[in-house]
Short mmCIF file of C-alpha atoms in Angstrom, two decimals:
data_model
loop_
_atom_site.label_atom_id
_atom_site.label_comp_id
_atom_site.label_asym_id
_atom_site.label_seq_id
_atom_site.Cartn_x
_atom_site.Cartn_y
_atom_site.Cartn_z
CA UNK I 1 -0.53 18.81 68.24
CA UNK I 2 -2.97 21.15 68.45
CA UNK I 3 -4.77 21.17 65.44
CA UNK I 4 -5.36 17.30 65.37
CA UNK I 5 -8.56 17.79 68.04
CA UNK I 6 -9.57 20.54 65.32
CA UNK I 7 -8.81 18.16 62.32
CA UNK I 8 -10.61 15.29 64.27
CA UNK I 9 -13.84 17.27 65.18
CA UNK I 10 -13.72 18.31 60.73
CA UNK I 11 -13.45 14.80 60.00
CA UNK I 12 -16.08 13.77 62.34
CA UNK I 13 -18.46 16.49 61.15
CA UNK I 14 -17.77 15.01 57.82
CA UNK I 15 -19.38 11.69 59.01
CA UNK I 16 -21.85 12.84 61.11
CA UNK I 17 -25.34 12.43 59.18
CA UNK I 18 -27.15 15.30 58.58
CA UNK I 19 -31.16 14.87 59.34
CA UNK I 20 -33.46 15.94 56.88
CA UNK I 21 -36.62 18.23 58.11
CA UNK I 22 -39.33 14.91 58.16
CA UNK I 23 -36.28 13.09 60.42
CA UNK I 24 -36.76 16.31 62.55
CA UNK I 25 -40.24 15.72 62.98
CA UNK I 26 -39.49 11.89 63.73
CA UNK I 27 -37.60 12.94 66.43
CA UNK I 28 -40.08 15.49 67.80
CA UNK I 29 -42.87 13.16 67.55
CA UNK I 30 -40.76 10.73 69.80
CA UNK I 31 -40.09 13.60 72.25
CA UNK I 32 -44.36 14.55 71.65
CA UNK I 33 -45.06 11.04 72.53
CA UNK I 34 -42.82 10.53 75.63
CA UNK I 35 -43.76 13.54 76.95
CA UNK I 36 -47.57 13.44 76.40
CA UNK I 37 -49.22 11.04 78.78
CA UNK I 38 -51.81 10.86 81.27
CA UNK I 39 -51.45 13.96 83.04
CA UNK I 40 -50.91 15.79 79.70
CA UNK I 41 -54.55 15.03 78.79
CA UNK I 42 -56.58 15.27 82.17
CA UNK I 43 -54.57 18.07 83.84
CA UNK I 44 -54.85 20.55 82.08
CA UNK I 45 -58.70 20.06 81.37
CA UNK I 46 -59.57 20.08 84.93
CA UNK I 47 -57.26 23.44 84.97
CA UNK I 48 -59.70 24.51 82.62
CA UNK I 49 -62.76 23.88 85.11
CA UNK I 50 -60.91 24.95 87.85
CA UNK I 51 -60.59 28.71 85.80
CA UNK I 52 -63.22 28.85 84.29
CA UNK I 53 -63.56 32.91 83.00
CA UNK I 54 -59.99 33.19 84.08
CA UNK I 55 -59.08 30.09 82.31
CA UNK I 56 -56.30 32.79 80.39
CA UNK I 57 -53.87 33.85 83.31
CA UNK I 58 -54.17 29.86 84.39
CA UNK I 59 -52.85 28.81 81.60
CA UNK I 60 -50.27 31.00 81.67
CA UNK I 61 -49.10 30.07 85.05
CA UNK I 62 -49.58 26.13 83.38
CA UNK I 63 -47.34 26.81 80.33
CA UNK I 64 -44.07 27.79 82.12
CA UNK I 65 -44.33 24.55 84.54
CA UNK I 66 -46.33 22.34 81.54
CA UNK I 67 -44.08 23.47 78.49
CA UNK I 68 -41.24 26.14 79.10
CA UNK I 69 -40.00 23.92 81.92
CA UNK I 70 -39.61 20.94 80.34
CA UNK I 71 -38.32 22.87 76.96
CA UNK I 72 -35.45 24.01 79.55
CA UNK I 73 -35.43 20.71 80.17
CA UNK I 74 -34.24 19.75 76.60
CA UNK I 75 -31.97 22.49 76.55
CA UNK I 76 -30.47 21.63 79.48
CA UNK I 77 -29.82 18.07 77.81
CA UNK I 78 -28.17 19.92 74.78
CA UNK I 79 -26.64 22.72 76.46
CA UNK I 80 -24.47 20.22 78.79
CA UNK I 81 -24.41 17.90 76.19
CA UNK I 82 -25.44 15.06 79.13
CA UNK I 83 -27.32 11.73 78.64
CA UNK I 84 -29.77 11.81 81.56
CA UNK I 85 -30.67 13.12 84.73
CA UNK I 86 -27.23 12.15 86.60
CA UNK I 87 -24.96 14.46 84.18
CA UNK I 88 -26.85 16.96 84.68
CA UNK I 89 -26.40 16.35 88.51
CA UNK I 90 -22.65 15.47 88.21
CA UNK I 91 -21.16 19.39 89.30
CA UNK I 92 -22.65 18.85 92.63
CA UNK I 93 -20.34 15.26 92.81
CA UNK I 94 -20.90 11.73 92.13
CA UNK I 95 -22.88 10.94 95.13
CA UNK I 96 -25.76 13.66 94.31
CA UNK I 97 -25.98 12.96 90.62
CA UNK I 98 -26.42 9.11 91.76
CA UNK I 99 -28.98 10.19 94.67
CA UNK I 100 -30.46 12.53 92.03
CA UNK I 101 -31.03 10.15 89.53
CA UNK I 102 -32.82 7.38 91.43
CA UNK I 103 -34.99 9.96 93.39
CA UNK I 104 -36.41 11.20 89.91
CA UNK I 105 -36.50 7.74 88.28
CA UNK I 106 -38.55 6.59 90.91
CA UNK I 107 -40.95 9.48 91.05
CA UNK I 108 -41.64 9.25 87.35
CA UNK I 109 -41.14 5.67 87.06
CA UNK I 110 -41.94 2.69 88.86
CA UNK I 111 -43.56 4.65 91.97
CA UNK I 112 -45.48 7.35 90.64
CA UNK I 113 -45.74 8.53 87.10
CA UNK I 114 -45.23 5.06 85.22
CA UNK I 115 -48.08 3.36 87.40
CA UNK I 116 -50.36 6.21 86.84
CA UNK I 117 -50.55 6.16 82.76
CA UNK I 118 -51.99 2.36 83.20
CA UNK I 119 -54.41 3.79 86.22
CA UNK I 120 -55.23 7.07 84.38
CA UNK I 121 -56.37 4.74 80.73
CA UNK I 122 -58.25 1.99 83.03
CA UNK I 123 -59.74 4.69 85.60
CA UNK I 124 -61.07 6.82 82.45
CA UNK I 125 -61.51 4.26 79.89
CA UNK I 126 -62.33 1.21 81.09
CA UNK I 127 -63.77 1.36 84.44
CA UNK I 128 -67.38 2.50 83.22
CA UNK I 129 -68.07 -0.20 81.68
CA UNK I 130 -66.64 -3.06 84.54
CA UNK I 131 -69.43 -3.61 87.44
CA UNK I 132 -67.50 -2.13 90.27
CA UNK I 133 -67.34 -4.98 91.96
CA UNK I 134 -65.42 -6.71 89.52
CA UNK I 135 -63.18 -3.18 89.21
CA UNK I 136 -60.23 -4.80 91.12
CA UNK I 137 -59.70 -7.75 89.43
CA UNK I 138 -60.05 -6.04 85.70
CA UNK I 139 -57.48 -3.43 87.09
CA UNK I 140 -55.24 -6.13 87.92
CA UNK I 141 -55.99 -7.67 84.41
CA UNK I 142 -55.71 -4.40 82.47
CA UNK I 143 -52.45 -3.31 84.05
CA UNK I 144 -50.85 -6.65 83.12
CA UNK I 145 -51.54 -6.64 79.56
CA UNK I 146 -50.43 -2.75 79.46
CA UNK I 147 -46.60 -3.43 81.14
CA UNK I 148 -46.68 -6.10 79.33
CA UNK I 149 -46.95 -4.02 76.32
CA UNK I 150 -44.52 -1.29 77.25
CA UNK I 151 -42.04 -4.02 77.85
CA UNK I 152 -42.71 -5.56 74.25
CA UNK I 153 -42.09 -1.87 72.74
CA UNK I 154 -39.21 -0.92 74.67
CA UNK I 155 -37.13 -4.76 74.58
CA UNK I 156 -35.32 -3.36 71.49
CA UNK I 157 -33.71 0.06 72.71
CA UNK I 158 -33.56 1.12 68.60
CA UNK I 159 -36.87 0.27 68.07
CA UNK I 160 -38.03 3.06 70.44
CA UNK I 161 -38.17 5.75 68.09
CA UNK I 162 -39.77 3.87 65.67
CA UNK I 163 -42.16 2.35 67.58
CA UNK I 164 -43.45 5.97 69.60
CA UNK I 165 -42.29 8.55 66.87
CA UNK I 166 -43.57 6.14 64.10
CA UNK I 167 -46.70 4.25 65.21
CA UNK I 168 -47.89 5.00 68.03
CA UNK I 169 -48.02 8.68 68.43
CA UNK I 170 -49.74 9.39 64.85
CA UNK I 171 -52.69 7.08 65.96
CA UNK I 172 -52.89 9.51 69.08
CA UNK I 173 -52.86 12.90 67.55
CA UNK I 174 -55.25 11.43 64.80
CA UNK I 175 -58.03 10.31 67.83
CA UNK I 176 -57.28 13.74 69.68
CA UNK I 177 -58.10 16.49 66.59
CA UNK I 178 -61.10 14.20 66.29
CA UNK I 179 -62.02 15.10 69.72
CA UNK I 180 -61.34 19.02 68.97
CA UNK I 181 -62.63 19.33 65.83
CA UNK I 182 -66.36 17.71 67.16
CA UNK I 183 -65.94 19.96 70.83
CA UNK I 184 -65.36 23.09 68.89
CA UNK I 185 -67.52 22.70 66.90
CA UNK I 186 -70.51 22.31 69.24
CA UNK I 187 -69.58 24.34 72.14
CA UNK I 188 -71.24 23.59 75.58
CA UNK I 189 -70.54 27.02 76.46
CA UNK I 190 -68.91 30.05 76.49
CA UNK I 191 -65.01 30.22 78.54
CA UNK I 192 -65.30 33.69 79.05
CA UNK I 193 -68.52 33.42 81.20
CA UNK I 194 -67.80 30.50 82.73
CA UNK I 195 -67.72 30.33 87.07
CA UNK I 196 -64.15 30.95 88.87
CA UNK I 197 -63.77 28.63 91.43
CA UNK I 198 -62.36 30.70 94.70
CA UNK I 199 -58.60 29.39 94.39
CA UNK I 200 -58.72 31.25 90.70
CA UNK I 201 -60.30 34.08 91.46
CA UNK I 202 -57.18 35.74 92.68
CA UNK I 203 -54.55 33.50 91.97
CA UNK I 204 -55.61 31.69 89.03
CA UNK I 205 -51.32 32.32 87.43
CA UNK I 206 -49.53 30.66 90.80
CA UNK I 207 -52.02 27.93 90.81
CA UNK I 208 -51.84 27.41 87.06
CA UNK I 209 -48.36 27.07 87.90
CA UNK I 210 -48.67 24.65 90.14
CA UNK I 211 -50.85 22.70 88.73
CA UNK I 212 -48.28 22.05 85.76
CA UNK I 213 -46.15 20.00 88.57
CA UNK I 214 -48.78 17.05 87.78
CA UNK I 215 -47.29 16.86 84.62
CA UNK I 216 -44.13 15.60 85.53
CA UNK I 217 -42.55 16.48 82.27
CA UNK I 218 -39.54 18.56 83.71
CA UNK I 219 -38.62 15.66 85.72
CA UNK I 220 -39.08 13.28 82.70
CA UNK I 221 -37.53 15.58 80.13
CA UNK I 222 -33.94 14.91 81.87
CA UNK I 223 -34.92 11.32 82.41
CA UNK I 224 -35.46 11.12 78.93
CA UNK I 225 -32.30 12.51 77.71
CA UNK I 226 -30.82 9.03 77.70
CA UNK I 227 -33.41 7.26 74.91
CA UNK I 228 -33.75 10.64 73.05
CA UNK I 229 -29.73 10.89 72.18
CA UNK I 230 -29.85 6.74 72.02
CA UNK I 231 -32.45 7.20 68.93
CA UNK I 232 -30.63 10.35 67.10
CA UNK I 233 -27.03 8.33 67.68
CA UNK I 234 -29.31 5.90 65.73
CA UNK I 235 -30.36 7.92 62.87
CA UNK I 236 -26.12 8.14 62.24
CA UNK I 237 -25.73 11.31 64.28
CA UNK I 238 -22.85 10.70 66.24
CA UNK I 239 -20.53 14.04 67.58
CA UNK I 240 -22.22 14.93 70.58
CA UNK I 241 -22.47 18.61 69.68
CA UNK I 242 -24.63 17.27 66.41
CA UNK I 243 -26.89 15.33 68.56
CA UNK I 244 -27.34 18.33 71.18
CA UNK I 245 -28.68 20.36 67.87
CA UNK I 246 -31.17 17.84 67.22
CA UNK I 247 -32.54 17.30 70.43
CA UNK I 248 -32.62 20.93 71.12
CA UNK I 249 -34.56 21.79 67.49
CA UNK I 250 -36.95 18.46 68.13
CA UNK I 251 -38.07 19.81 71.38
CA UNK I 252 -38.86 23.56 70.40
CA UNK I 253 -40.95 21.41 67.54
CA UNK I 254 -42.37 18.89 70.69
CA UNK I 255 -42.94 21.65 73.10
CA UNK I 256 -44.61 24.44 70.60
CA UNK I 257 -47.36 20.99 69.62
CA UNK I 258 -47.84 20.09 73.42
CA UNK I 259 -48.28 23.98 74.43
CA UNK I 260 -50.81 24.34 71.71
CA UNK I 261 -53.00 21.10 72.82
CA UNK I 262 -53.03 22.32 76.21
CA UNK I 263 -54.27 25.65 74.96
CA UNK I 264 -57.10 23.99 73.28
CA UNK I 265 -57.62 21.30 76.34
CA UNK I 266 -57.80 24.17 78.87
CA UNK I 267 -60.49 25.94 76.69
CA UNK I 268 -62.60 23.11 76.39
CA UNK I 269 -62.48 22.12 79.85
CA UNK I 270 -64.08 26.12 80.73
CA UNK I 271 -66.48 25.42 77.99
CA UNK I 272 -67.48 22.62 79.57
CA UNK I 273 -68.93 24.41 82.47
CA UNK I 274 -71.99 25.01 80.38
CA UNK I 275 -73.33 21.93 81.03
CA UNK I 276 -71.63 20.53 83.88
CA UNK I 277 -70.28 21.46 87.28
CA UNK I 278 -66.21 21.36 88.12
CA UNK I 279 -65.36 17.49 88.13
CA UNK I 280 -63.19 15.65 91.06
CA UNK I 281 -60.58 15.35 88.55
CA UNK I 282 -59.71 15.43 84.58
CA UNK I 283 -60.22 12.00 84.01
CA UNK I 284 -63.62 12.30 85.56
CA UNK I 285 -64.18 15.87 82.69
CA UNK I 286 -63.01 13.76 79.65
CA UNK I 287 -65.32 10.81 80.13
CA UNK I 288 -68.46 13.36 80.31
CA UNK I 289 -67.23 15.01 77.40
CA UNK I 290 -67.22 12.52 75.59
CA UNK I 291 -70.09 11.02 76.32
CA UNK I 292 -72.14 14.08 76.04
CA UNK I 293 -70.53 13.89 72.51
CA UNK I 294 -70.61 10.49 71.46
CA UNK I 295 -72.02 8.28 73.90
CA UNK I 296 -70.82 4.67 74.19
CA UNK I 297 -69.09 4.90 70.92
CA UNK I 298 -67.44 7.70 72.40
CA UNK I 299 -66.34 5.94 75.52
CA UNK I 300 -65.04 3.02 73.20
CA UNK I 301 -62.71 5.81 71.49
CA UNK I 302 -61.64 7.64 74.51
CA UNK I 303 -60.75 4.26 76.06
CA UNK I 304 -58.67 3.68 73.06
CA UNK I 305 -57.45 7.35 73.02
CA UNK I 306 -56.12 7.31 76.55
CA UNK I 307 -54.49 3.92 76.63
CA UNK I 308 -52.61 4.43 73.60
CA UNK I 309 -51.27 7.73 74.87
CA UNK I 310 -50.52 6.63 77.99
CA UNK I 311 -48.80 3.17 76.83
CA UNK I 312 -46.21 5.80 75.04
CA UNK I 313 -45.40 7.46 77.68
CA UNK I 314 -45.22 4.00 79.55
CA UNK I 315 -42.81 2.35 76.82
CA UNK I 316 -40.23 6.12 77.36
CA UNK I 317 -40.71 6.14 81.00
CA UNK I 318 -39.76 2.03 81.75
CA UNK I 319 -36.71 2.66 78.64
CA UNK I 320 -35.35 5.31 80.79
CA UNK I 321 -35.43 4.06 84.04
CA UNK I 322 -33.86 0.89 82.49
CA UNK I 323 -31.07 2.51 80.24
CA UNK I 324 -30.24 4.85 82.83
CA UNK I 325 -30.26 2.24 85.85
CA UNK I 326 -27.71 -0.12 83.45
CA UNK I 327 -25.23 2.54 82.89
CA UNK I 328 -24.98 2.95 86.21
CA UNK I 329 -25.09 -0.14 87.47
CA UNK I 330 -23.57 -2.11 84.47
CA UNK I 331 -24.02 -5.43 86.36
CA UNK I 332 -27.35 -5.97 85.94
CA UNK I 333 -28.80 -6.01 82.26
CA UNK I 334 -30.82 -3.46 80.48
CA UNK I 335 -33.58 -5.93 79.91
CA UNK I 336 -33.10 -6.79 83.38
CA UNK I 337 -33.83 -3.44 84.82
CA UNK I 338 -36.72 -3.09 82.05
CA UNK I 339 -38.53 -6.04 83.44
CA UNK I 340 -37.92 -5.16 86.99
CA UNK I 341 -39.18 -1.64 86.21
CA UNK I 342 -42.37 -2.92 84.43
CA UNK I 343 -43.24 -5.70 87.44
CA UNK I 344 -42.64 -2.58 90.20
CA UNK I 345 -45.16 -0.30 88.18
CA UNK I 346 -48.10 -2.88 87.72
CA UNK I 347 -47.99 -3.38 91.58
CA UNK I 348 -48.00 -0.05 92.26
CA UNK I 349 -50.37 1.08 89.80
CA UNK I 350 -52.89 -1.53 91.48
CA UNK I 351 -53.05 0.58 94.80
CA UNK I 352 -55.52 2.81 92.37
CA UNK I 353 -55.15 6.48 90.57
CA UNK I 354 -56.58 8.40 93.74
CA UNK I 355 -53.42 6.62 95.82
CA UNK I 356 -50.57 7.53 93.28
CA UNK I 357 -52.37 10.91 93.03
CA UNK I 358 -51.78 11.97 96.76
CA UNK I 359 -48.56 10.13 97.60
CA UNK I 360 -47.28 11.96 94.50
CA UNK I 361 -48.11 15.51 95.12
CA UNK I 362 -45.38 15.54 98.33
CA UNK I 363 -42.51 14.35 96.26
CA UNK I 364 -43.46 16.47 93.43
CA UNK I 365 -43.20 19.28 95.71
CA UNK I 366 -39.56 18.48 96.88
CA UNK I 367 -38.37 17.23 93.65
CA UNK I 368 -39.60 19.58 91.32
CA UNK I 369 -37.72 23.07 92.43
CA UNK I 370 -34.53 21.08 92.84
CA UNK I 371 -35.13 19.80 89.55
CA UNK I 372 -35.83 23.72 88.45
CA UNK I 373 -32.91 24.97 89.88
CA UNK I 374 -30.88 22.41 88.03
CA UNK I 375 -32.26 22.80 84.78
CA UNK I 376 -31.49 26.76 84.80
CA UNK I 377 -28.26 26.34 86.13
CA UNK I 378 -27.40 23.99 83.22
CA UNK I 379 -29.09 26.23 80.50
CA UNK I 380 -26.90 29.31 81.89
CA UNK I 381 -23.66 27.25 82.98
CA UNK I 382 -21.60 28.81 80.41
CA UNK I 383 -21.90 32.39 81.93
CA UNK I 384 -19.89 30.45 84.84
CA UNK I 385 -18.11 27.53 83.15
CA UNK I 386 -20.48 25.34 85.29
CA UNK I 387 -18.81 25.94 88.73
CA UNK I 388 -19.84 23.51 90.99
CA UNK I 389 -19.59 26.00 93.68
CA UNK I 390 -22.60 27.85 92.27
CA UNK I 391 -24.90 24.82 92.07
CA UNK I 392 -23.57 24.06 95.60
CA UNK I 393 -25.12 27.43 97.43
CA UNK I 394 -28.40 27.72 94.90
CA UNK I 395 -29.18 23.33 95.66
CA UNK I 396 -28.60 23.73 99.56
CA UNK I 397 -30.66 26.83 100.02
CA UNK I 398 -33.60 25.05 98.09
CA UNK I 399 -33.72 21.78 99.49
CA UNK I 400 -34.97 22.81 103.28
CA UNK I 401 -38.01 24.88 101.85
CA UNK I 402 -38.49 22.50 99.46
CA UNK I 403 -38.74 20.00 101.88
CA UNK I 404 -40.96 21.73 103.87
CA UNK I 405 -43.51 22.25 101.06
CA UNK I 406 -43.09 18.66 100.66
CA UNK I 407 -43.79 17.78 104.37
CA UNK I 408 -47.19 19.54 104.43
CA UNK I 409 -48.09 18.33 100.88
CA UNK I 410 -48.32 15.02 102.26
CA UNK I 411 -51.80 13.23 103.67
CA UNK I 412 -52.99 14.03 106.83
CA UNK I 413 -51.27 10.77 108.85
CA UNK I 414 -47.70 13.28 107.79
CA UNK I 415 -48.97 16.45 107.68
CA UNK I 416 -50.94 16.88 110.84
CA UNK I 417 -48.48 14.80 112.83
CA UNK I 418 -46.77 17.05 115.88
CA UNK I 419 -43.51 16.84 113.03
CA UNK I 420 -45.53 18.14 110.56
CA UNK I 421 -47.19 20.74 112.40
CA UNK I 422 -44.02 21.93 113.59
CA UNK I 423 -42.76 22.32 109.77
CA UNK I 424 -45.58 24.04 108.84
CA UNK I 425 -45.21 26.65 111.83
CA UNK I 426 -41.41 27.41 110.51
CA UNK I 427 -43.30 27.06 106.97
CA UNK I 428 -45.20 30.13 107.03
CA UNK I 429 -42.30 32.31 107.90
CA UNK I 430 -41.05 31.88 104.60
CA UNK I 431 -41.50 34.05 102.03
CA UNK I 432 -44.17 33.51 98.92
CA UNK I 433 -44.93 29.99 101.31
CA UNK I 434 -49.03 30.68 101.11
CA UNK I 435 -48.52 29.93 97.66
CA UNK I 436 -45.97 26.38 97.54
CA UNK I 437 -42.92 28.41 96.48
CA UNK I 438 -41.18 29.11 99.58
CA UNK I 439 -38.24 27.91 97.68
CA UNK I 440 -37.66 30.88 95.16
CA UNK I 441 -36.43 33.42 97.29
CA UNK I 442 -33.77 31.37 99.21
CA UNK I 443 -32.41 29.99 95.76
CA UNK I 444 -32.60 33.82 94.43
CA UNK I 445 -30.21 33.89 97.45
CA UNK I 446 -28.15 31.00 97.29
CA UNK I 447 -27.54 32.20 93.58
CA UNK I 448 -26.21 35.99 94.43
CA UNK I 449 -24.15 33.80 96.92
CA UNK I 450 -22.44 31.57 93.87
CA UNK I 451 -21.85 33.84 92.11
CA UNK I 452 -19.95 36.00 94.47
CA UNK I 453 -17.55 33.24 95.13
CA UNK I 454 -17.69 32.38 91.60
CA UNK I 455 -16.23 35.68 90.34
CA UNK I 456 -14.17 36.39 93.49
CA UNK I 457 -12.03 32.80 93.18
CA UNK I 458 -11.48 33.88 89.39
CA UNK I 459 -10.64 37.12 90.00
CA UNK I 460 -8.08 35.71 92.39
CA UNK I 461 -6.66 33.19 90.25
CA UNK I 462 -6.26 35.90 87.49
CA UNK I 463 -4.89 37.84 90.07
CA UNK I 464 -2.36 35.08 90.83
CA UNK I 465 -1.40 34.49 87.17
CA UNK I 466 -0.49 38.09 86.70
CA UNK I 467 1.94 38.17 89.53
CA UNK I 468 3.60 35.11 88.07
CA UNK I 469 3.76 36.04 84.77
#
């Protein structure tokens, strides 16, 4: 009897279908593609601004929130061997992995991040060339076509790797090292002179750091869990340690590309300084860019750039939410849940980018350093055999300062109420809290704590075993 599991797991690693290196790169280029959407391209440039001279540390600070993060991410995916976002939430019970789940779904989907790849492509794209007084019908226009898209690409759930690793994402990276190869080539100026704005001068590292929240991709990396193992299980990978290999190798391939663009986007947007002053916001930097470049033709191919970037994302984001949402919830379809979740983002992503923008930096706040905490405690859950009881102590002393730096993220009508006030009083008490991690040294806590009990409940049980043996 105890060989057969041994005998079964041979037979199926007999079956399971080995990938070849190019079906590695398939599956990387999905992960590129769901991962690199509007944010990817505009944050990071306006980081660049932002930096200027010390455009270096900053992009430090951006790679372990904008790429080591969401590598973790992956990891934590493969590590646990989970489909999505409420497996990886499951040791803290069934009730937090579900609250878990929607919480991110809805930040990334159809309240925050899906709206914002339609609003990002119009806003940057399309909106210079529409009178502004016809802006709010052509949103209204543009954002229809574009769910209406995602929804097209995304009906068949095994047509998602082919249609983002396959089509979409080459046309993307082909426009983008177009874009490189003509700003590098004509510098506007030099990075290492450029001006510091005063939040970089002396803190250019935290703020990088924080600035890689915007991306959203350590939220979406365990949302996409679920269509990333869907498309390998595709390929004729089926064991679930086999599929954890692939997605693990396919994001180290993802994540080293995406760290290396925003390298190269950061630069640019310091070099940019040469000839123009720091922008409202990214989207605002690419459009002069390119038109300082190119002109009108330009804008024609950033408008293309940006909406076919962003429509990836789109198509991963609304596959998620639905595959996730109909596993969960079995009763309504998958296509159901698709169309719901493309008809909730086009609504929302008419209230404008600047909207989505603020509402989202609050729950970003909250959501992200839970989400942090999570992800490491997966990646290392086999130095404690994933003990719920450590996940318990690290989760509850993160939420209340992470809910705190969410409360005074939000616009002034929260913020400066006599409730917000009053959080941001207790606020500053907390350690590192001047800089938006107020969190770290309570979870640091709430760790040591787990682990204590950990160890001390096995040591007891061993101690029990030994007096009964």
């Amino acid at each position: 009897m105890l060989l057969y599991p041994r005998r079964e797991l041979f037979m199926q690693d007999l079956t399971t279908k080995k990938l070849t290196f190019k079906q590695y790169l398939v599956v990387a280029s999905l992960l590129f593609g769901l991962f690199f959407g509007a944010g990817n391209l505009i944050f990071p440039l306006h980081l660049g601004q932002l930096a200027g001279a010390n455009w270096d540390p900053a992009a430090l600070g951006f790679l372990v929130t904008g790429v080591l993060l969401p590598l973790l991410s992956v990891f934590a995916i493969a590590v646990t061997r989970a489909e999505g976002v409420y497996d990886v939430g499951r040791p803290l019970g069934a009730v937090f992995a579900l609250v878990f789940m929607v919480l991110i779904h809805a930040t990334i989907g159809p309240l925050f991040g899906t709206p914002r790849t339609a609003t990002v492509s119009f806003t940057v794209g399309v909106a210079p060339f529409v009178p502004k007084a016809a802006q709010g019908w052509a949103l209204l226009l543009f954002s229809a076509v574009f769910f209406c898209l995602a929804f097209a690409f995304s009906y068949k759930e095994n047509s998602i790797l082919s249609n983002v690793g396959k089509v979409l994402n080459p046309v993307f990276l082909a426009l983008l090292f177009l874009v490189f190869v003509v700003a590098f080539a004509n510098p506007l100026g030099n990075p290492g002179s450029a001006p510091v704005t005063s939040a970089y001068v002396h803190s250019a590292v935290t703020n990088g750091f924080l600035e890689g929240y915007n991306t959203m991709d350590a939220l979406a990396g365990l949302a996409f869990g679920v269509t990333v193992v869907t498309a390998v299980r595709g390929m004729g990978v089926r064991r679930p340690g086999a599929v954890s290999k692939v997605v693990a190798k396919s994001g180290v391939l993802a994540e080293s590309a995406i760290g290396f663009i925003y390298l190269l986007l950061i630069v640019l947007g310091a070099m940019s300084l040469g000839r123009f002053k720091v922008s409202a916001d990214g989207g605002v930097a690419f459009n002069q860019l390119v038109n300082a470049y190119a002109g009108v033709f330009g804008q024609v191919v950033l408008a293309f750039l940006l909406t076919v970037t962003c429509l990836t994302t789109a198509v991963g984001l609304v596959a998620a939410f639905a595959q996730d949402f109909h596993k969960h919830f079995p009763k309504v379809s998958y296509h159901t849940w698709l169309a719901l979740s493309c008809l909730a983002s086009f609504l929302t992503a008419n209230f404008g980018l600047d909207q989505i923008i603020a509402w989202s930096t609050p729950m970003l706040m909250f959501l992200y350093p839970l989400s942090m905490v999570l992800i490491l405690l997966s990646v290392t859950s086999p130095l404690f055999n994933r003990d719920g009881v450590v996940y318990f102590f690290v989760v509850l002393l993160t939420v209340v300062p992470a809910f705190g730096d969410m409360v005074v993220a939000f616009p002034a009508v929260v913020s400066q109420s006599s409730f917000g006030l009053w959080v941001a009083g207790v606020r500053k008490m907390m350690p590192l809290a001047s800089m938006g991690l107020s969190w770290v040294v309570p979870a640091l806590v709430g760790l040591v704590v787990g682990l204590l009990v950990h160890f001390f409940r096995r040591s007891q049980v061993n101690v029990h075993q030994t007096e009964v043996n």
